[in-house]
């Protein structure tokens, strides 16, 4: 196989990608909980192997595979799109049922052993999946997950959490659910509480946050293996914290 295509299955009105990317917080993460292939209505991205007959390159240059972006409406017929969406929806529901059956409310599912794994004790997978369920119209699954957030999400824990992971998965999950649910106050309340617990990590001389923070004591510290923070992690936090600042004035 010489041609590789990545198709996006998320319909976005033409010209609205940038605003949605800014406002929906986790546009490129929200579908990765379950989904492996997507189709974007106005673009297809094709990766062509250097060995492809349709790939023009000077082999002596050792150039990497070309990425071609094709604008305009996707070429797939409507019935094919519907079949793909139905397939992805069934796959997502199957994956969610595995988590629900073997790891409900826990951070992660171990699919081979059918056991759960605790990382921070914040229901990472569940919260990180709220926006996916809203986007895919999985209403019953969403309602059940929302009830868990309302009744069981405990942020007042004496536990050290990684600032980056907690921001992108829990804070980002709550904020994107808040936005996509039409501003459900539950998610705003939880996001504000979590944000305030994470803020002490930024109390440094440079303003570059520590990597870890305790949700109960509000004490922060660098990772065990170094005294430095990763800029790749800390600079991604602006998206969630900017949106949190916007909705709290």
JSON list of N, CA, C and O in Angstrom, two decimals, residues 206-225:
[
{"chain": "A", "resi": 206, "resn": "UNK", "atom": "N", "xyz": [9.70, 32.93, 38.23]},
{"chain": "A", "resi": 206, "resn": "UNK", "atom": "CA", "xyz": [9.70, 33.18, 36.78]},
{"chain": "A", "resi": 206, "resn": "UNK", "atom": "C", "xyz": [8.30, 33.23, 36.20]},
{"chain": "A", "resi": 206, "resn": "UNK", "atom": "O", "xyz": [8.11, 33.74, 35.10]},
{"chain": "A", "resi": 207, "resn": "UNK", "atom": "N", "xyz": [7.33, 32.68, 36.92]},
{"chain": "A", "resi": 207, "resn": "UNK", "atom": "CA", "xyz": [5.98, 32.56, 36.36]},
{"chain": "A", "resi": 207, "resn": "UNK", "atom": "C", "xyz": [5.78, 31.27, 35.62]},
{"chain": "A", "resi": 207, "resn": "UNK", "atom": "O", "xyz": [4.64, 30.91, 35.30]},
{"chain": "A", "resi": 208, "resn": "UNK", "atom": "N", "xyz": [6.87, 30.55, 35.32]},
{"chain": "A", "resi": 208, "resn": "UNK", "atom": "CA", "xyz": [6.76, 29.22, 34.72]},
{"chain": "A", "resi": 208, "resn": "UNK", "atom": "C", "xyz": [6.33, 28.27, 35.82]},
{"chain": "A", "resi": 208, "resn": "UNK", "atom": "O", "xyz": [7.01, 28.16, 36.85]},
{"chain": "A", "resi": 209, "resn": "UNK", "atom": "N", "xyz": [5.22, 27.57, 35.65]},
{"chain": "A", "resi": 209, "resn": "UNK", "atom": "CA", "xyz": [4.68, 26.77, 36.75]},
{"chain": "A", "resi": 209, "resn": "UNK", "atom": "C", "xyz": [5.50, 25.53, 37.06]},
{"chain": "A", "resi": 209, "resn": "UNK", "atom": "O", "xyz": [6.23, 25.01, 36.23]},
{"chain": "A", "resi": 210, "resn": "UNK", "atom": "N", "xyz": [5.35, 25.05, 38.30]},
{"chain": "A", "resi": 210, "resn": "UNK", "atom": "CA", "xyz": [5.88, 23.76, 38.68]},
{"chain": "A", "resi": 210, "resn": "UNK", "atom": "C", "xyz": [5.09, 22.67, 37.96]},
{"chain": "A", "resi": 210, "resn": "UNK", "atom": "O", "xyz": [3.96, 22.88, 37.55]},
{"chain": "A", "resi": 211, "resn": "UNK", "atom": "N", "xyz": [5.66, 21.50, 37.87]},
{"chain": "A", "resi": 211, "resn": "UNK", "atom": "CA", "xyz": [5.00, 20.43, 37.12]},
{"chain": "A", "resi": 211, "resn": "UNK", "atom": "C", "xyz": [3.91, 19.73, 37.92]},
{"chain": "A", "resi": 211, "resn": "UNK", "atom": "O", "xyz": [2.96, 19.20, 37.35]},
{"chain": "A", "resi": 212, "resn": "UNK", "atom": "N", "xyz": [4.03, 19.73, 39.24]},
{"chain": "A", "resi": 212, "resn": "UNK", "atom": "CA", "xyz": [3.08, 19.00, 40.07]},
{"chain": "A", "resi": 212, "resn": "UNK", "atom": "C", "xyz": [2.50, 19.91, 41.15]},
{"chain": "A", "resi": 212, "resn": "UNK", "atom": "O", "xyz": [3.18, 20.84, 41.62]},
{"chain": "A", "resi": 213, "resn": "UNK", "atom": "N", "xyz": [1.27, 19.63, 41.55]},
{"chain": "A", "resi": 213, "resn": "UNK", "atom": "CA", "xyz": [0.62, 20.42, 42.61]},
{"chain": "A", "resi": 213, "resn": "UNK", "atom": "C", "xyz": [-0.32, 19.51, 43.39]},
{"chain": "A", "resi": 213, "resn": "UNK", "atom": "O", "xyz": [-0.93, 18.59, 42.83]},
{"chain": "A", "resi": 214, "resn": "UNK", "atom": "N", "xyz": [-0.41, 19.74, 44.70]},
{"chain": "A", "resi": 214, "resn": "UNK", "atom": "CA", "xyz": [-1.30, 18.96, 45.55]},
{"chain": "A", "resi": 214, "resn": "UNK", "atom": "C", "xyz": [-2.67, 19.65, 45.58]},
{"chain": "A", "resi": 214, "resn": "UNK", "atom": "O", "xyz": [-2.77, 20.83, 45.91]},
{"chain": "A", "resi": 215, "resn": "UNK", "atom": "N", "xyz": [-3.70, 18.91, 45.27]},
{"chain": "A", "resi": 215, "resn": "UNK", "atom": "CA", "xyz": [-5.04, 19.50, 45.16]},
{"chain": "A", "resi": 215, "resn": "UNK", "atom": "C", "xyz": [-5.59, 19.97, 46.50]},
{"chain": "A", "resi": 215, "resn": "UNK", "atom": "O", "xyz": [-6.42, 20.88, 46.53]},
{"chain": "A", "resi": 216, "resn": "UNK", "atom": "N", "xyz": [-5.13, 19.39, 47.61]},
{"chain": "A", "resi": 216, "resn": "UNK", "atom": "CA", "xyz": [-5.66, 19.75, 48.92]},
{"chain": "A", "resi": 216, "resn": "UNK", "atom": "C", "xyz": [-4.80, 20.78, 49.63]},
{"chain": "A", "resi": 216, "resn": "UNK", "atom": "O", "xyz": [-5.29, 21.79, 50.15]},
{"chain": "A", "resi": 217, "resn": "UNK", "atom": "N", "xyz": [-3.47, 20.54, 49.64]},
{"chain": "A", "resi": 217, "resn": "UNK", "atom": "CA", "xyz": [-2.57, 21.44, 50.36]},
{"chain": "A", "resi": 217, "resn": "UNK", "atom": "C", "xyz": [-2.15, 22.63, 49.52]},
{"chain": "A", "resi": 217, "resn": "UNK", "atom": "O", "xyz": [-1.63, 23.62, 50.04]},
{"chain": "A", "resi": 218, "resn": "UNK", "atom": "N", "xyz": [-2.34, 22.54, 48.19]},
{"chain": "A", "resi": 218, "resn": "UNK", "atom": "CA", "xyz": [-1.99, 23.60, 47.24]},
{"chain": "A", "resi": 218, "resn": "UNK", "atom": "C", "xyz": [-0.46, 23.80, 47.16]},
{"chain": "A", "resi": 218, "resn": "UNK", "atom": "O", "xyz": [-0.01, 24.83, 46.65]},
{"chain": "A", "resi": 219, "resn": "UNK", "atom": "N", "xyz": [0.31, 22.84, 47.63]},
{"chain": "A", "resi": 219, "resn": "UNK", "atom": "CA", "xyz": [1.76, 22.92, 47.51]},
{"chain": "A", "resi": 219, "resn": "UNK", "atom": "C", "xyz": [2.20, 22.36, 46.17]},
{"chain": "A", "resi": 219, "resn": "UNK", "atom": "O", "xyz": [1.67, 21.35, 45.71]},
{"chain": "A", "resi": 220, "resn": "UNK", "atom": "N", "xyz": [3.14, 23.03, 45.55]},
{"chain": "A", "resi": 220, "resn": "UNK", "atom": "CA", "xyz": [3.61, 22.59, 44.25]},
{"chain": "A", "resi": 220, "resn": "UNK", "atom": "C", "xyz": [5.08, 22.20, 44.32]},
{"chain": "A", "resi": 220, "resn": "UNK", "atom": "O", "xyz": [5.81, 22.64, 45.22]},
{"chain": "A", "resi": 221, "resn": "UNK", "atom": "N", "xyz": [5.49, 21.39, 43.36]},
{"chain": "A", "resi": 221, "resn": "UNK", "atom": "CA", "xyz": [6.88, 20.94, 43.34]},
{"chain": "A", "resi": 221, "resn": "UNK", "atom": "C", "xyz": [7.25, 20.48, 41.94]},
{"chain": "A", "resi": 221, "resn": "UNK", "atom": "O", "xyz": [6.38, 20.13, 41.13]},
{"chain": "A", "resi": 222, "resn": "UNK", "atom": "N", "xyz": [8.55, 20.49, 41.62]},
{"chain": "A", "resi": 222, "resn": "UNK", "atom": "CA", "xyz": [8.99, 19.98, 40.32]},
{"chain": "A", "resi": 222, "resn": "UNK", "atom": "C", "xyz": [8.91, 18.46, 40.31]},
{"chain": "A", "resi": 222, "resn": "UNK", "atom": "O", "xyz": [8.70, 17.84, 41.36]},
{"chain": "A", "resi": 223, "resn": "UNK", "atom": "N", "xyz": [9.07, 17.85, 39.16]},
{"chain": "A", "resi": 223, "resn": "UNK", "atom": "CA", "xyz": [9.05, 16.38, 39.11]},
{"chain": "A", "resi": 223, "resn": "UNK", "atom": "C", "xyz": [10.23, 15.78, 39.86]},
{"chain": "A", "resi": 223, "resn": "UNK", "atom": "O", "xyz": [11.23, 16.47, 40.12]},
{"chain": "A", "resi": 224, "resn": "UNK", "atom": "N", "xyz": [10.14, 14.53, 40.22]},
{"chain": "A", "resi": 224, "resn": "UNK", "atom": "CA", "xyz": [11.17, 13.89, 41.03]},
{"chain": "A", "resi": 224, "resn": "UNK", "atom": "C", "xyz": [12.50, 13.78, 40.30]},
{"chain": "A", "resi": 224, "resn": "UNK", "atom": "O", "xyz": [13.55, 13.73, 40.93]},
{"chain": "A", "resi": 225, "resn": "UNK", "atom": "N", "xyz": [12.46, 13.71, 38.99]},
{"chain": "A", "resi": 225, "resn": "UNK", "atom": "CA", "xyz": [13.69, 13.42, 38.24]},
{"chain": "A", "resi": 225, "resn": "UNK", "atom": "C", "xyz": [14.44, 14.68, 37.78]},
{"chain": "A", "resi": 225, "resn": "UNK", "atom": "O", "xyz": [15.51, 14.58, 37.23]}
]
